């Protein structure tokens, strides 16, 4: 009996931490990324227009970069002509948070 309870607790905890991660990605995106990329990821913001930010909900655009490239962009930032367009997030977000937000970005294109 007790054993069963422990097992179901572990299962529940596991499920909870996975969903927290996905929600974290959405929360991080709206807190740190939406200012440029837009809440919906389409990049229809002032910053987006100025910097020619592409539509992250476009699956074709998302296919132009790999997960590794996206993680690198998030960690190291993005420079165009030596000007920082997107800052490096490695000191702002933890590795887990960067992964969570990258996973969230991938969900944008599937909708
Ligand atoms: C100061 C504005 C700004 C902020 C804030 C910002 N970005 Fe960007 N981002 C850009 C610009 C500019 C580009 C390059 C233009 C493009 O290709 O759309 C870019 C490109 C990207 C790309 C394309 C990947 C690649 O390698 O080219 C992804 C994915 C991305 N950003 C995700 C994010 C995430 C996630 C956050 C929040 C942690 C974020 N961005 C915050 C401006 C910003």
mmCIF file of C-alpha atoms and ligand atoms in Angstrom:
data_model
loop_
_atom_site.group_PDB
_atom_site.id
_atom_site.type_symbol
_atom_site.label_atom_id
_atom_site.label_comp_id
_atom_site.label_asym_id
_atom_site.label_seq_id
_atom_site.Cartn_x
_atom_site.Cartn_y
_atom_site.Cartn_z
ATOM 1 C CA UNK A 1 0.000 0.000 0.000
ATOM 2 C CA UNK A 2 2.630 2.487 1.097
ATOM 3 C CA UNK A 3 4.808 1.362 -1.728
ATOM 4 C CA UNK A 4 2.005 2.088 -4.222
ATOM 5 C CA UNK A 5 1.554 5.549 -2.755
ATOM 6 C CA UNK A 6 5.233 6.318 -3.055
ATOM 7 C CA UNK A 7 5.264 5.182 -6.656
ATOM 8 C CA UNK A 8 2.255 7.286 -7.598
ATOM 9 C CA UNK A 9 3.817 10.287 -5.851
ATOM 10 C CA UNK A 10 6.970 9.927 -7.900
ATOM 11 C CA UNK A 11 4.927 9.610 -11.081
ATOM 12 C CA UNK A 12 2.933 12.714 -10.216
ATOM 13 C CA UNK A 13 6.061 14.680 -9.395
ATOM 14 C CA UNK A 14 7.627 13.657 -12.676
ATOM 15 C CA UNK A 15 4.585 14.797 -14.644
ATOM 16 C CA UNK A 16 4.478 18.087 -12.743
ATOM 17 C CA UNK A 17 8.102 18.981 -13.412
ATOM 18 C CA UNK A 18 7.714 18.351 -17.138
ATOM 19 C CA UNK A 19 4.693 20.639 -17.411
ATOM 20 C CA UNK A 20 6.427 23.299 -15.303
ATOM 21 C CA UNK A 21 9.266 23.282 -17.798
ATOM 22 C CA UNK A 22 6.951 23.887 -20.750
ATOM 23 C CA UNK A 23 5.143 26.659 -18.894
ATOM 24 C CA UNK A 24 8.474 28.162 -17.895
ATOM 25 C CA UNK A 25 9.391 28.429 -21.548
ATOM 26 C CA UNK A 26 6.204 30.370 -22.286
ATOM 27 C CA UNK A 27 6.702 32.591 -19.238
ATOM 28 C CA UNK A 28 10.321 33.302 -20.126
ATOM 29 C CA UNK A 29 9.341 34.084 -23.706
ATOM 30 C CA UNK A 30 6.722 36.642 -22.702
ATOM 31 C CA UNK A 31 9.036 38.141 -20.069
ATOM 32 C CA UNK A 32 12.296 38.332 -22.040
ATOM 33 C CA UNK A 33 11.632 37.799 -25.722
ATOM 34 C CA UNK A 34 8.178 39.193 -26.531
ATOM 35 C CA UNK A 35 9.461 42.785 -26.466
ATOM 36 C CA UNK A 36 11.188 42.065 -29.789
ATOM 37 C CA UNK A 37 9.609 38.861 -31.057
ATOM 38 C CA UNK A 38 6.045 39.720 -30.017
ATOM 39 C CA UNK A 39 3.851 37.780 -27.576
ATOM 40 C CA UNK A 40 2.815 35.507 -30.432
ATOM 41 C CA UNK A 41 6.360 35.216 -31.843
ATOM 42 C CA UNK A 42 5.497 36.899 -35.122
ATOM 43 C CA UNK A 43 7.925 39.749 -34.526
ATOM 44 C CA UNK A 44 5.338 42.435 -35.218
ATOM 45 C CA UNK A 45 6.824 44.882 -32.730
ATOM 46 C CA UNK A 46 8.654 48.200 -33.105
ATOM 47 C CA UNK A 47 11.921 46.405 -32.400
ATOM 48 C CA UNK A 48 10.884 43.686 -34.804
ATOM 49 C CA UNK A 49 10.256 46.131 -37.623
ATOM 50 C CA UNK A 50 13.489 47.995 -36.975
ATOM 51 C CA UNK A 51 15.578 44.837 -36.928
ATOM 52 C CA UNK A 52 13.740 42.867 -39.566
ATOM 53 C CA UNK A 53 12.869 40.100 -37.129
ATOM 54 C CA UNK A 54 11.397 37.135 -38.886
ATOM 55 C CA UNK A 55 8.195 35.295 -38.006
ATOM 56 C CA UNK A 56 8.931 32.542 -35.486
ATOM 57 C CA UNK A 57 5.498 31.020 -36.129
ATOM 58 C CA UNK A 58 6.563 30.301 -39.711
ATOM 59 C CA UNK A 59 7.616 26.644 -39.879
ATOM 60 C CA UNK A 60 9.659 27.369 -43.036
ATOM 61 C CA UNK A 61 11.704 29.986 -41.181
ATOM 62 C CA UNK A 62 12.164 27.690 -38.186
ATOM 63 C CA UNK A 63 13.492 25.032 -40.535
ATOM 64 C CA UNK A 64 16.381 27.373 -41.419
ATOM 65 C CA UNK A 65 18.047 26.896 -38.032
ATOM 66 C CA UNK A 66 18.778 23.787 -35.994
ATOM 67 C CA UNK A 67 18.202 23.389 -32.272
ATOM 68 C CA UNK A 68 21.951 23.712 -31.759
ATOM 69 C CA UNK A 69 22.035 26.980 -33.691
ATOM 70 C CA UNK A 70 19.094 28.336 -31.735
ATOM 71 C CA UNK A 71 20.705 27.390 -28.399
ATOM 72 C CA UNK A 72 23.910 29.051 -29.565
ATOM 73 C CA UNK A 73 22.012 32.211 -30.539
ATOM 74 C CA UNK A 74 20.332 32.247 -27.148
ATOM 75 C CA UNK A 75 23.574 31.708 -25.273
ATOM 76 C CA UNK A 76 25.794 33.996 -27.306
ATOM 77 C CA UNK A 77 23.318 36.463 -28.765
ATOM 78 C CA UNK A 78 23.004 37.593 -32.345
ATOM 79 C CA UNK A 79 25.140 40.164 -34.084
ATOM 80 C CA UNK A 80 24.500 41.645 -37.494
ATOM 81 C CA UNK A 81 27.336 43.744 -38.953
ATOM 82 C CA UNK A 82 29.048 43.745 -35.530
ATOM 83 C CA UNK A 83 26.009 45.301 -33.881
ATOM 84 C CA UNK A 84 24.303 43.340 -31.132
ATOM 85 C CA UNK A 85 20.752 42.669 -32.287
ATOM 86 C CA UNK A 86 19.867 40.136 -29.648
ATOM 87 C CA UNK A 87 21.850 39.930 -26.442
ATOM 88 C CA UNK A 88 23.465 36.843 -24.991
ATOM 89 C CA UNK A 89 21.269 35.120 -22.457
ATOM 90 C CA UNK A 90 23.854 32.821 -20.882
ATOM 91 C CA UNK A 91 24.273 35.132 -17.894
ATOM 92 C CA UNK A 92 20.556 35.952 -17.663
ATOM 93 C CA UNK A 93 18.970 32.521 -17.996
ATOM 94 C CA UNK A 94 20.110 29.137 -16.699
ATOM 95 C CA UNK A 95 20.897 26.348 -19.158
ATOM 96 C CA UNK A 96 17.543 24.740 -18.260
ATOM 97 C CA UNK A 97 15.686 27.984 -18.894
ATOM 98 C CA UNK A 98 17.390 28.419 -22.252
ATOM 99 C CA UNK A 99 16.363 24.883 -23.197
ATOM 100 C CA UNK A 100 12.804 25.499 -21.995
ATOM 101 C CA UNK A 101 12.427 28.701 -24.004
ATOM 102 C CA UNK A 102 13.993 27.086 -27.090
ATOM 103 C CA UNK A 103 11.491 24.223 -26.790
ATOM 104 C CA UNK A 104 8.722 26.793 -26.469
ATOM 105 C CA UNK A 105 9.916 28.585 -29.627
ATOM 106 C CA UNK A 106 9.568 25.277 -31.497
ATOM 107 C CA UNK A 107 5.938 24.965 -30.362
ATOM 108 C CA UNK A 108 5.147 28.354 -31.926
ATOM 109 C CA UNK A 109 5.582 27.076 -35.467
ATOM 110 C CA UNK A 110 3.322 24.078 -35.036
ATOM 111 C CA UNK A 111 0.191 26.085 -34.321
HETATM 112 C C1 LIG B 1 16.407 43.151 -28.481
HETATM 113 C C2 LIG B 1 15.504 42.375 -29.310
HETATM 114 C C3 LIG B 1 15.471 40.855 -29.099
HETATM 115 C C4 LIG B 1 15.198 40.146 -27.940
HETATM 116 C C5 LIG B 1 14.863 40.711 -26.572
HETATM 117 C C6 LIG B 1 15.238 38.762 -28.310
HETATM 118 N N1 LIG B 1 15.527 38.615 -29.638
HETATM 119 FE FE1 LIG B 1 15.633 36.862 -30.675
HETATM 120 N N2 LIG B 1 16.273 37.864 -32.331
HETATM 121 C C7 LIG B 1 16.366 39.234 -32.439
HETATM 122 C C8 LIG B 1 16.901 39.569 -33.730
HETATM 123 C C9 LIG B 1 17.141 40.976 -34.267
HETATM 124 C C10 LIG B 1 17.116 38.351 -34.406
HETATM 125 C C11 LIG B 1 17.715 38.138 -35.798
HETATM 126 C C12 LIG B 1 16.739 38.496 -36.850
HETATM 127 C C13 LIG B 1 16.003 37.333 -37.325
HETATM 128 O O1 LIG B 1 16.621 36.481 -37.940
HETATM 129 O O2 LIG B 1 14.766 37.261 -37.094
HETATM 130 C C14 LIG B 1 16.702 37.300 -33.499
HETATM 131 C C15 LIG B 1 16.715 35.947 -33.793
HETATM 132 C C16 LIG B 1 16.167 34.961 -32.995
HETATM 133 C C17 LIG B 1 16.015 33.586 -33.375
HETATM 134 C C18 LIG B 1 16.450 32.985 -34.701
HETATM 135 C C19 LIG B 1 17.523 31.965 -34.440
HETATM 136 C C20 LIG B 1 18.767 32.194 -35.192
HETATM 137 O O3 LIG B 1 19.746 31.506 -34.853
HETATM 138 O O4 LIG B 1 18.799 33.019 -36.117
HETATM 139 C C21 LIG B 1 15.411 32.947 -32.334
HETATM 140 C C22 LIG B 1 15.019 31.474 -32.249
HETATM 141 C C23 LIG B 1 15.233 33.909 -31.285
HETATM 142 N N3 LIG B 1 15.686 35.133 -31.724
HETATM 143 C C24 LIG B 1 14.685 33.639 -30.058
HETATM 144 C C25 LIG B 1 14.661 34.546 -28.996
HETATM 145 C C26 LIG B 1 14.325 34.192 -27.638
HETATM 146 C C27 LIG B 1 13.881 32.810 -27.181
HETATM 147 C C28 LIG B 1 14.443 35.329 -26.886
HETATM 148 C C29 LIG B 1 14.247 35.489 -25.386
HETATM 149 C C30 LIG B 1 15.137 34.710 -24.520
HETATM 150 C C31 LIG B 1 14.844 36.407 -27.797
HETATM 151 N N4 LIG B 1 14.986 35.861 -29.049
HETATM 152 C C32 LIG B 1 15.020 37.719 -27.426
HETATM 153 C C33 LIG B 1 16.026 40.154 -31.471
HETATM 154 C C34 LIG B 1 15.689 39.874 -30.150
#
